[in-house]
Amino acid sequence: MAARSVQDYIDETPYWADGTIAPSSPMTAMQWRIWFLASAGKFFEGMVVFITGVALPLIVSEFNLGAMEKGTISAATLFGILIGATVLGGLADHYGRKKMFIVELVLFVACLVALVFSPSYIFLVTFLFGMGLALGCDYPTAHMVISESIASNDRGRLVLSAFAFQAVGALVGTAVGYLVLYKSPDISAWRYMYGAAIIPAVLVIAGRFYIPDSSHWLVSKGRIAEAEAELCKLLQREPHYPKVIKIAPPVQSGNRSEKDGSKGSYLDLFNGKNIRATVLASVPWFLQDLGTYGIGIFTPTILGSVLGAKAVYARNVADLIYNDMLAAKGAAFIDVLLLVGIIGAVFLVDKVGRITLQIVGFIGCSVGLFLASMSITVDSNSAMSITLLFSGFMLFSFMTNLGPNAITYLLAGEVFPTRIRGKGAGFAASFAKIGAVATAFLFPVLLKDFGTGPILIFLVGCSVLGAIITWLFRIETSGVNLGEM
């Protein structure tokens, strides 16, 4: 039997024992297990990040924090993601996908448990940052665990459907926050909110021990026999098919062969053809995060118009809890918008292509932001102003999740060769989070100095630029064999 590549075996349509062709590339039980365990990681990310939004007023009150400390708590997890995506995510190229898939969630649970029992502000920031490191590692690792075990024609929708669980987790996180406040209206209720994720996360850790490692990665390290054994576990079916797996050694490419076991370097991201992939994966994601976190500044205004007035300040604990429950309801409303957009991306990504969807999404975002900017030119108390602002926000939220928010994540894990895929995807995620962190710290100051209108126009320009760069550096990966990247 002729030797073939790992992806050729995964993409193959199996034949049953009687010689009939099985349904088109059916997923094995192990492939579904891998998808579920990766989706769970994105779920926990959405859950704890949005729980932080609900928990923050209670944390500020319990520890009597000022504006600076409050901002640090808000940014700690985000900054951890920035560092973790590159520093830890890149280790998946060296130690393997499975090993880092386990390590990241162990770190997450350890920091989560410590956070629940945090006695002071310093411990809070430390453990929130630690959780961010773990979540940052998950950006490239979860993507690669799925994409390197899935048929090429199914890769886009399955990676994005896993990514959609981030929004599901956000919705569940805000619901947990609301329910905890309802059942236990106390300042320390935030500890129970975070604690709700511990047991499910431990169960997911246990499940991750029982999956095969990536055969793509093993081949890139020259470990062909191990790759064949792991691929047998991945493609285990009843009736058994394929009966024999014989993987071809990787072909030499340029001046370097992937069979030499080279770890690859971050400098490789900026060499030769890889620089095109690095720009495509990093810059549009950076611009997308600027827009997403930038428009978040205007969310309270929009929620106020939708949900109605609330207490201006908390006169006592009861007011604080009441205001926090209103905020949780508003956050849940936003989470539904996130889900609708991502579900649209799941259905369209393999039909219309990654590049088209990202460009259309960026253009839709710019239109939404422009509508929001037009609300500034009319009477702020008029129905027209509220309609323009609300319509612009709705369109932006839908289009960003239909396009760049989902597709930038997908492309970052597809456009790099196997030996530097973890580093490339991790670098792209970290570069994007620089935009998010800068927005969180700088936009409140810029908003005060320049006003709402100029900031919104700036964000319109960011979305237009994102569409242009996507087109200029385009690499379409829909249905492409990962071994060919």
PDB file of N, CA and C in Angstrom, residues 367-455:
ATOM      1  N   VAL A 367     -20.009  50.226   8.251  1.00  0.00           N
ATOM      2  CA  VAL A 367     -21.334  50.827   8.064  1.00  0.00           C
ATOM      3  C   VAL A 367     -22.028  51.014   9.409  1.00  0.00           C
ATOM      4  N   GLY A 368     -21.955  49.984  10.259  1.00  0.00           N
ATOM      5  CA  GLY A 368     -22.566  50.079  11.575  1.00  0.00           C
ATOM      6  C   GLY A 368     -21.977  51.203  12.409  1.00  0.00           C
ATOM      7  N   LEU A 369     -20.655  51.332  12.388  1.00  0.00           N
ATOM      8  CA  LEU A 369     -19.991  52.392  13.139  1.00  0.00           C
ATOM      9  C   LEU A 369     -20.328  53.775  12.574  1.00  0.00           C
ATOM     10  N   PHE A 370     -20.466  53.851  11.242  1.00  0.00           N
ATOM     11  CA  PHE A 370     -20.825  55.134  10.625  1.00  0.00           C
ATOM     12  C   PHE A 370     -22.235  55.550  11.039  1.00  0.00           C
ATOM     13  N   LEU A 371     -23.171  54.589  11.082  1.00  0.00           N
ATOM     14  CA  LEU A 371     -24.523  54.900  11.552  1.00  0.00           C
ATOM     15  C   LEU A 371     -24.489  55.422  12.989  1.00  0.00           C
ATOM     16  N   ALA A 372     -23.674  54.784  13.821  1.00  0.00           N
ATOM     17  CA  ALA A 372     -23.561  55.234  15.216  1.00  0.00           C
ATOM     18  C   ALA A 372     -22.994  56.649  15.277  1.00  0.00           C
ATOM     19  N   SER A 373     -22.023  56.966  14.393  1.00  0.00           N
ATOM     20  CA  SER A 373     -21.431  58.309  14.403  1.00  0.00           C
ATOM     21  C   SER A 373     -22.445  59.368  13.962  1.00  0.00           C
ATOM     22  N   MET A 374     -23.372  58.991  13.066  1.00  0.00           N
ATOM     23  CA  MET A 374     -24.396  59.930  12.607  1.00  0.00           C
ATOM     24  C   MET A 374     -25.340  60.332  13.737  1.00  0.00           C
ATOM     25  N   SER A 375     -25.470  59.456  14.752  1.00  0.00           N
ATOM     26  CA  SER A 375     -26.358  59.788  15.874  1.00  0.00           C
ATOM     27  C   SER A 375     -25.861  61.002  16.640  1.00  0.00           C
ATOM     28  N   ILE A 376     -24.558  61.308  16.504  1.00  0.00           N
ATOM     29  CA  ILE A 376     -23.987  62.454  17.219  1.00  0.00           C
ATOM     30  C   ILE A 376     -24.452  63.770  16.600  1.00  0.00           C
ATOM     31  N   THR A 377     -24.796  63.733  15.317  1.00  0.00           N
ATOM     32  CA  THR A 377     -25.142  64.969  14.608  1.00  0.00           C
ATOM     33  C   THR A 377     -26.576  65.422  14.833  1.00  0.00           C
ATOM     34  N   VAL A 378     -27.386  64.573  15.458  1.00  0.00           N
ATOM     35  CA  VAL A 378     -28.772  64.951  15.734  1.00  0.00           C
ATOM     36  C   VAL A 378     -28.965  65.101  17.233  1.00  0.00           C
ATOM     37  N   ASP A 379     -30.128  65.615  17.619  1.00  0.00           N
ATOM     38  CA  ASP A 379     -30.439  65.825  19.033  1.00  0.00           C
ATOM     39  C   ASP A 379     -30.268  64.516  19.794  1.00  0.00           C
ATOM     40  N   SER A 380     -29.394  64.540  20.810  1.00  0.00           N
ATOM     41  CA  SER A 380     -29.057  63.311  21.532  1.00  0.00           C
ATOM     42  C   SER A 380     -30.260  62.695  22.241  1.00  0.00           C
ATOM     43  N   ASN A 381     -31.291  63.482  22.490  1.00  0.00           N
ATOM     44  CA  ASN A 381     -32.473  62.960  23.181  1.00  0.00           C
ATOM     45  C   ASN A 381     -33.588  62.544  22.223  1.00  0.00           C
ATOM     46  N   SER A 382     -33.351  62.704  20.923  1.00  0.00           N
ATOM     47  CA  SER A 382     -34.402  62.414  19.962  1.00  0.00           C
ATOM     48  C   SER A 382     -34.467  60.925  19.656  1.00  0.00           C
ATOM     49  N   ALA A 383     -35.623  60.507  19.131  1.00  0.00           N
ATOM     50  CA  ALA A 383     -35.800  59.109  18.745  1.00  0.00           C
ATOM     51  C   ALA A 383     -34.847  58.735  17.621  1.00  0.00           C
ATOM     52  N   MET A 384     -34.549  59.681  16.710  1.00  0.00           N
ATOM     53  CA  MET A 384     -33.641  59.410  15.595  1.00  0.00           C
ATOM     54  C   MET A 384     -32.235  59.084  16.100  1.00  0.00           C
ATOM     55  N   SER A 385     -31.778  59.838  17.092  1.00  0.00           N
ATOM     56  CA  SER A 385     -30.439  59.599  17.641  1.00  0.00           C
ATOM     57  C   SER A 385     -30.334  58.208  18.251  1.00  0.00           C
ATOM     58  N   ILE A 386     -31.331  57.843  19.051  1.00  0.00           N
ATOM     59  CA  ILE A 386     -31.327  56.528  19.689  1.00  0.00           C
ATOM     60  C   ILE A 386     -31.412  55.430  18.632  1.00  0.00           C
ATOM     61  N   THR A 387     -32.245  55.645  17.618  1.00  0.00           N
ATOM     62  CA  THR A 387     -32.405  54.639  16.558  1.00  0.00           C
ATOM     63  C   THR A 387     -31.101  54.415  15.802  1.00  0.00           C
ATOM     64  N   LEU A 388     -30.423  55.520  15.426  1.00  0.00           N
ATOM     65  CA  LEU A 388     -29.159  55.404  14.699  1.00  0.00           C
ATOM     66  C   LEU A 388     -28.093  54.710  15.552  1.00  0.00           C
ATOM     67  N   LEU A 389     -28.014  55.125  16.816  1.00  0.00           N
ATOM     68  CA  LEU A 389     -27.005  54.546  17.704  1.00  0.00           C
ATOM     69  C   LEU A 389     -27.259  53.060  17.918  1.00  0.00           C
ATOM     70  N   PHE A 390     -28.503  52.730  18.207  1.00  0.00           N
ATOM     71  CA  PHE A 390     -28.856  51.337  18.473  1.00  0.00           C
ATOM     72  C   PHE A 390     -28.713  50.473  17.216  1.00  0.00           C
ATOM     73  N   SER A 391     -29.155  50.993  16.060  1.00  0.00           N
ATOM     74  CA  SER A 391     -29.049  50.249  14.806  1.00  0.00           C
ATOM     75  C   SER A 391     -27.594  50.018  14.425  1.00  0.00           C
ATOM     76  N   GLY A 392     -26.772  51.052  14.615  1.00  0.00           N
ATOM     77  CA  GLY A 392     -25.356  50.917  14.307  1.00  0.00           C
ATOM     78  C   GLY A 392     -24.678  49.874  15.175  1.00  0.00           C
ATOM     79  N   PHE A 393     -25.025  49.879  16.451  1.00  0.00           N
ATOM     80  CA  PHE A 393     -24.430  48.900  17.374  1.00  0.00           C
ATOM     81  C   PHE A 393     -24.883  47.487  17.012  1.00  0.00           C
ATOM     82  N   MET A 394     -26.164  47.323  16.706  1.00  0.00           N
ATOM     83  CA  MET A 394     -26.683  46.008  16.328  1.00  0.00           C
ATOM     84  C   MET A 394     -25.984  45.476  15.073  1.00  0.00           C
ATOM     85  N   LEU A 395     -25.858  46.333  14.058  1.00  0.00           N
ATOM     86  CA  LEU A 395     -25.222  45.911  12.814  1.00  0.00           C
ATOM     87  C   LEU A 395     -23.763  45.567  13.047  1.00  0.00           C
ATOM     88  N   PHE A 396     -23.063  46.397  13.819  1.00  0.00           N
ATOM     89  CA  PHE A 396     -21.653  46.123  14.115  1.00  0.00           C
ATOM     90  C   PHE A 396     -21.501  44.786  14.834  1.00  0.00           C
ATOM     91  N   SER A 397     -22.310  44.557  15.871  1.00  0.00           N
ATOM     92  CA  SER A 397     -22.195  43.337  16.661  1.00  0.00           C
ATOM     93  C   SER A 397     -22.438  42.092  15.812  1.00  0.00           C
ATOM     94  N   PHE A 398     -23.415  42.171  14.902  1.00  0.00           N
ATOM     95  CA  PHE A 398     -23.698  41.028  14.039  1.00  0.00           C
ATOM     96  C   PHE A 398     -22.591  40.814  13.015  1.00  0.00           C
ATOM     97  N   MET A 399     -22.173  41.877  12.348  1.00  0.00           N
ATOM     98  CA  MET A 399     -21.207  41.745  11.260  1.00  0.00           C
ATOM     99  C   MET A 399     -19.810  41.378  11.763  1.00  0.00           C
ATOM    100  N   THR A 400     -19.433  41.861  12.930  1.00  0.00           N
ATOM    101  CA  THR A 400     -18.093  41.528  13.432  1.00  0.00           C
ATOM    102  C   THR A 400     -17.997  40.053  13.779  1.00  0.00           C
ATOM    103  N   ASN A 401     -19.094  39.458  14.240  1.00  0.00           N
ATOM    104  CA  ASN A 401     -19.062  38.039  14.573  1.00  0.00           C
ATOM    105  C   ASN A 401     -19.336  37.152  13.370  1.00  0.00           C
ATOM    106  N   LEU A 402     -20.038  37.699  12.382  1.00  0.00           N
ATOM    107  CA  LEU A 402     -20.196  36.989  11.119  1.00  0.00           C
ATOM    108  C   LEU A 402     -18.874  36.965  10.360  1.00  0.00           C
ATOM    109  N   GLY A 403     -18.101  38.050  10.487  1.00  0.00           N
ATOM    110  CA  GLY A 403     -16.864  38.183   9.727  1.00  0.00           C
ATOM    111  C   GLY A 403     -15.598  38.162  10.566  1.00  0.00           C
ATOM    112  N   PRO A 404     -14.990  39.333  10.810  1.00  0.00           N
ATOM    113  CA  PRO A 404     -13.620  39.369  11.339  1.00  0.00           C
ATOM    114  C   PRO A 404     -13.424  38.755  12.716  1.00  0.00           C
ATOM    115  N   ASN A 405     -14.377  38.867  13.630  1.00  0.00           N
ATOM    116  CA  ASN A 405     -14.151  38.296  14.959  1.00  0.00           C
ATOM    117  C   ASN A 405     -13.987  36.786  14.891  1.00  0.00           C
ATOM    118  N   ALA A 406     -14.755  36.137  14.030  1.00  0.00           N
ATOM    119  CA  ALA A 406     -14.665  34.689  13.877  1.00  0.00           C
ATOM    120  C   ALA A 406     -13.563  34.286  12.905  1.00  0.00           C
ATOM    121  N   ILE A 407     -13.482  34.960  11.765  1.00  0.00           N
ATOM    122  CA  ILE A 407     -12.588  34.518  10.696  1.00  0.00           C
ATOM    123  C   ILE A 407     -11.125  34.803  11.014  1.00  0.00           C
ATOM    124  N   THR A 408     -10.821  35.893  11.702  1.00  0.00           N
ATOM    125  CA  THR A 408      -9.419  36.137  12.071  1.00  0.00           C
ATOM    126  C   THR A 408      -8.891  35.002  12.932  1.00  0.00           C
ATOM    127  N   TYR A 409      -9.711  34.524  13.856  1.00  0.00           N
ATOM    128  CA  TYR A 409      -9.311  33.386  14.689  1.00  0.00           C
ATOM    129  C   TYR A 409      -9.092  32.137  13.843  1.00  0.00           C
ATOM    130  N   LEU A 410      -9.977  31.899  12.895  1.00  0.00           N
ATOM    131  CA  LEU A 410      -9.881  30.712  12.049  1.00  0.00           C
ATOM    132  C   LEU A 410      -8.639  30.758  11.165  1.00  0.00           C
ATOM    133  N   LEU A 411      -8.423  31.878  10.488  1.00  0.00           N
ATOM    134  CA  LEU A 411      -7.283  31.991   9.579  1.00  0.00           C
ATOM    135  C   LEU A 411      -5.947  31.855  10.300  1.00  0.00           C
ATOM    136  N   ALA A 412      -5.860  32.405  11.510  1.00  0.00           N
ATOM    137  CA  ALA A 412      -4.584  32.379  12.240  1.00  0.00           C
ATOM    138  C   ALA A 412      -4.095  30.959  12.492  1.00  0.00           C
ATOM    139  N   GLY A 413      -4.998  30.006  12.607  1.00  0.00           N
ATOM    140  CA  GLY A 413      -4.605  28.626  12.848  1.00  0.00           C
ATOM    141  C   GLY A 413      -4.481  27.789  11.601  1.00  0.00           C
ATOM    142  N   GLU A 414      -4.674  28.412  10.414  1.00  0.00           N
ATOM    143  CA  GLU A 414      -4.649  27.659   9.167  1.00  0.00           C
ATOM    144  C   GLU A 414      -3.520  28.053   8.220  1.00  0.00           C
ATOM    145  N   VAL A 415      -3.066  29.295   8.251  1.00  0.00           N
ATOM    146  CA  VAL A 415      -2.201  29.808   7.188  1.00  0.00           C
ATOM    147  C   VAL A 415      -0.715  29.504   7.388  1.00  0.00           C
ATOM    148  N   PHE A 416      -0.337  28.930   8.543  1.00  0.00           N
ATOM    149  CA  PHE A 416       1.071  28.657   8.800  1.00  0.00           C
ATOM    150  C   PHE A 416       1.398  27.176   8.629  1.00  0.00           C
ATOM    151  N   PRO A 417       2.653  26.849   8.263  1.00  0.00           N
ATOM    152  CA  PRO A 417       3.054  25.436   8.197  1.00  0.00           C
ATOM    153  C   PRO A 417       3.072  24.808   9.595  1.00  0.00           C
ATOM    154  N   THR A 418       3.000  23.478   9.642  1.00  0.00           N
ATOM    155  CA  THR A 418       2.812  22.759  10.907  1.00  0.00           C
ATOM    156  C   THR A 418       3.854  23.106  11.951  1.00  0.00           C
ATOM    157  N   ARG A 419       5.129  23.180  11.553  1.00  0.00           N
ATOM    158  CA  ARG A 419       6.203  23.330  12.542  1.00  0.00           C
ATOM    159  C   ARG A 419       6.173  24.675  13.271  1.00  0.00           C
ATOM    160  N   ILE A 420       5.489  25.698  12.668  1.00  0.00           N
ATOM    161  CA  ILE A 420       5.390  26.995  13.347  1.00  0.00           C
ATOM    162  C   ILE A 420       3.936  27.432  13.496  1.00  0.00           C
ATOM    163  N   ARG A 421       3.005  26.490  13.370  1.00  0.00           N
ATOM    164  CA  ARG A 421       1.579  26.849  13.420  1.00  0.00           C
ATOM    165  C   ARG A 421       1.204  27.406  14.798  1.00  0.00           C
ATOM    166  N   GLY A 422       1.702  26.780  15.852  1.00  0.00           N
ATOM    167  CA  GLY A 422       1.396  27.270  17.197  1.00  0.00           C
ATOM    168  C   GLY A 422       1.967  28.649  17.438  1.00  0.00           C
ATOM    169  N   LYS A 423       3.196  28.870  17.004  1.00  0.00           N
ATOM    170  CA  LYS A 423       3.825  30.180  17.171  1.00  0.00           C
ATOM    171  C   LYS A 423       3.098  31.238  16.362  1.00  0.00           C
ATOM    172  N   GLY A 424       2.746  30.893  15.124  1.00  0.00           N
ATOM    173  CA  GLY A 424       2.064  31.859  14.274  1.00  0.00           C
ATOM    174  C   GLY A 424       0.699  32.252  14.808  1.00  0.00           C
ATOM    175  N   ALA A 425      -0.100  31.251  15.185  1.00  0.00           N
ATOM    176  CA  ALA A 425      -1.431  31.531  15.726  1.00  0.00           C
ATOM    177  C   ALA A 425      -1.333  32.271  17.053  1.00  0.00           C
ATOM    178  N   GLY A 426      -0.353  31.903  17.874  1.00  0.00           N
ATOM    179  CA  GLY A 426      -0.168  32.576  19.157  1.00  0.00           C
ATOM    180  C   GLY A 426       0.267  34.019  18.984  1.00  0.00           C
ATOM    181  N   PHE A 427       1.209  34.251  18.057  1.00  0.00           N
ATOM    182  CA  PHE A 427       1.657  35.622  17.789  1.00  0.00           C
ATOM    183  C   PHE A 427       0.499  36.485  17.306  1.00  0.00           C
ATOM    184  N   ALA A 428      -0.327  35.941  16.398  1.00  0.00           N
ATOM    185  CA  ALA A 428      -1.459  36.709  15.875  1.00  0.00           C
ATOM    186  C   ALA A 428      -2.425  37.091  16.991  1.00  0.00           C
ATOM    187  N   ALA A 429      -2.724  36.136  17.882  1.00  0.00           N
ATOM    188  CA  ALA A 429      -3.633  36.420  18.997  1.00  0.00           C
ATOM    189  C   ALA A 429      -3.049  37.474  19.929  1.00  0.00           C
ATOM    190  N   SER A 430      -1.748  37.377  20.216  1.00  0.00           N
ATOM    191  CA  SER A 430      -1.109  38.355  21.096  1.00  0.00           C
ATOM    192  C   SER A 430      -1.084  39.736  20.457  1.00  0.00           C
ATOM    193  N   PHE A 431      -0.755  39.798  19.170  1.00  0.00           N
ATOM    194  CA  PHE A 431      -0.727  41.081  18.468  1.00  0.00           C
ATOM    195  C   PHE A 431      -2.106  41.729  18.494  1.00  0.00           C
ATOM    196  N   ALA A 432      -3.148  40.916  18.324  1.00  0.00           N
ATOM    197  CA  ALA A 432      -4.512  41.441  18.377  1.00  0.00           C
ATOM    198  C   ALA A 432      -4.833  42.005  19.750  1.00  0.00           C
ATOM    199  N   LYS A 433      -4.390  41.319  20.797  1.00  0.00           N
ATOM    200  CA  LYS A 433      -4.711  41.759  22.147  1.00  0.00           C
ATOM    201  C   LYS A 433      -3.964  43.017  22.542  1.00  0.00           C
ATOM    202  N   ILE A 434      -2.872  43.344  21.825  1.00  0.00           N
ATOM    203  CA  ILE A 434      -2.240  44.653  22.044  1.00  0.00           C
ATOM    204  C   ILE A 434      -3.252  45.749  21.726  1.00  0.00           C
ATOM    205  N   GLY A 435      -3.998  45.554  20.636  1.00  0.00           N
ATOM    206  CA  GLY A 435      -5.045  46.517  20.285  1.00  0.00           C
ATOM    207  C   GLY A 435      -6.123  46.586  21.340  1.00  0.00           C
ATOM    208  N   ALA A 436      -6.500  45.424  21.886  1.00  0.00           N
ATOM    209  CA  ALA A 436      -7.543  45.396  22.908  1.00  0.00           C
ATOM    210  C   ALA A 436      -7.099  46.115  24.179  1.00  0.00           C
ATOM    211  N   VAL A 437      -5.860  45.828  24.618  1.00  0.00           N
ATOM    212  CA  VAL A 437      -5.346  46.462  25.842  1.00  0.00           C
ATOM    213  C   VAL A 437      -5.188  47.965  25.635  1.00  0.00           C
ATOM    214  N   ALA A 438      -4.643  48.363  24.482  1.00  0.00           N
ATOM    215  CA  ALA A 438      -4.468  49.788  24.205  1.00  0.00           C
ATOM    216  C   ALA A 438      -5.814  50.509  24.199  1.00  0.00           C
ATOM    217  N   THR A 439      -6.819  49.862  23.619  1.00  0.00           N
ATOM    218  CA  THR A 439      -8.154  50.454  23.580  1.00  0.00           C
ATOM    219  C   THR A 439      -8.719  50.630  24.981  1.00  0.00           C
ATOM    220  N   ALA A 440      -8.567  49.591  25.813  1.00  0.00           N
ATOM    221  CA  ALA A 440      -9.120  49.640  27.164  1.00  0.00           C
ATOM    222  C   ALA A 440      -8.514  50.782  27.982  1.00  0.00           C
ATOM    223  N   PHE A 441      -7.205  51.051  27.764  1.00  0.00           N
ATOM    224  CA  PHE A 441      -6.540  52.074  28.563  1.00  0.00           C
ATOM    225  C   PHE A 441      -6.635  53.473  27.941  1.00  0.00           C
ATOM    226  N   LEU A 442      -6.563  53.557  26.602  1.00  0.00           N
ATOM    227  CA  LEU A 442      -6.440  54.860  25.955  1.00  0.00           C
ATOM    228  C   LEU A 442      -7.763  55.485  25.541  1.00  0.00           C
ATOM    229  N   PHE A 443      -8.739  54.671  25.156  1.00  0.00           N
ATOM    230  CA  PHE A 443      -9.961  55.247  24.609  1.00  0.00           C
ATOM    231  C   PHE A 443     -10.742  56.106  25.606  1.00  0.00           C
ATOM    232  N   PRO A 444     -10.819  55.754  26.877  1.00  0.00           N
ATOM    233  CA  PRO A 444     -11.506  56.669  27.799  1.00  0.00           C
ATOM    234  C   PRO A 444     -10.888  58.063  27.816  1.00  0.00           C
ATOM    235  N   VAL A 445      -9.531  58.132  27.709  1.00  0.00           N
ATOM    236  CA  VAL A 445      -8.852  59.423  27.681  1.00  0.00           C
ATOM    237  C   VAL A 445      -9.136  60.144  26.366  1.00  0.00           C
ATOM    238  N   LEU A 446      -9.029  59.406  25.253  1.00  0.00           N
ATOM    239  CA  LEU A 446      -9.296  59.994  23.945  1.00  0.00           C
ATOM    240  C   LEU A 446     -10.746  60.452  23.828  1.00  0.00           C
ATOM    241  N   LEU A 447     -11.649  59.698  24.419  1.00  0.00           N
ATOM    242  CA  LEU A 447     -13.067  60.062  24.396  1.00  0.00           C
ATOM    243  C   LEU A 447     -13.286  61.392  25.098  1.00  0.00           C
ATOM    244  N   LYS A 448     -12.579  61.581  26.193  1.00  0.00           N
ATOM    245  CA  LYS A 448     -12.699  62.824  26.950  1.00  0.00           C
ATOM    246  C   LYS A 448     -12.100  63.997  26.184  1.00  0.00           C
ATOM    247  N   ASP A 449     -10.957  63.768  25.516  1.00  0.00           N
ATOM    248  CA  ASP A 449     -10.251  64.857  24.829  1.00  0.00           C
ATOM    249  C   ASP A 449     -10.855  65.208  23.476  1.00  0.00           C
ATOM    250  N   PHE A 450     -11.327  64.207  22.728  1.00  0.00           N
ATOM    251  CA  PHE A 450     -11.762  64.445  21.353  1.00  0.00           C
ATOM    252  C   PHE A 450     -13.264  64.280  21.146  1.00  0.00           C
ATOM    253  N   GLY A 451     -13.947  63.592  22.055  1.00  0.00           N
ATOM    254  CA  GLY A 451     -15.383  63.397  21.913  1.00  0.00           C
ATOM    255  C   GLY A 451     -15.736  62.115  21.188  1.00  0.00           C
ATOM    256  N   THR A 452     -17.015  61.791  21.195  1.00  0.00           N
ATOM    257  CA  THR A 452     -17.492  60.524  20.645  1.00  0.00           C
ATOM    258  C   THR A 452     -17.366  60.453  19.128  1.00  0.00           C
ATOM    259  N   GLY A 453     -17.740  61.529  18.426  1.00  0.00           N
ATOM    260  CA  GLY A 453     -17.762  61.527  16.971  1.00  0.00           C
ATOM    261  C   GLY A 453     -16.430  61.142  16.334  1.00  0.00           C
ATOM    262  N   PRO A 454     -15.336  61.843  16.652  1.00  0.00           N
ATOM    263  CA  PRO A 454     -14.041  61.504  16.057  1.00  0.00           C
ATOM    264  C   PRO A 454     -13.587  60.082  16.364  1.00  0.00           C
ATOM    265  N   ILE A 455     -13.890  59.588  17.559  1.00  0.00           N
ATOM    266  CA  ILE A 455     -13.502  58.221  17.908  1.00  0.00           C
ATOM    267  C   ILE A 455     -14.234  57.221  17.019  1.00  0.00           C
TER     268      ILE A 455
END
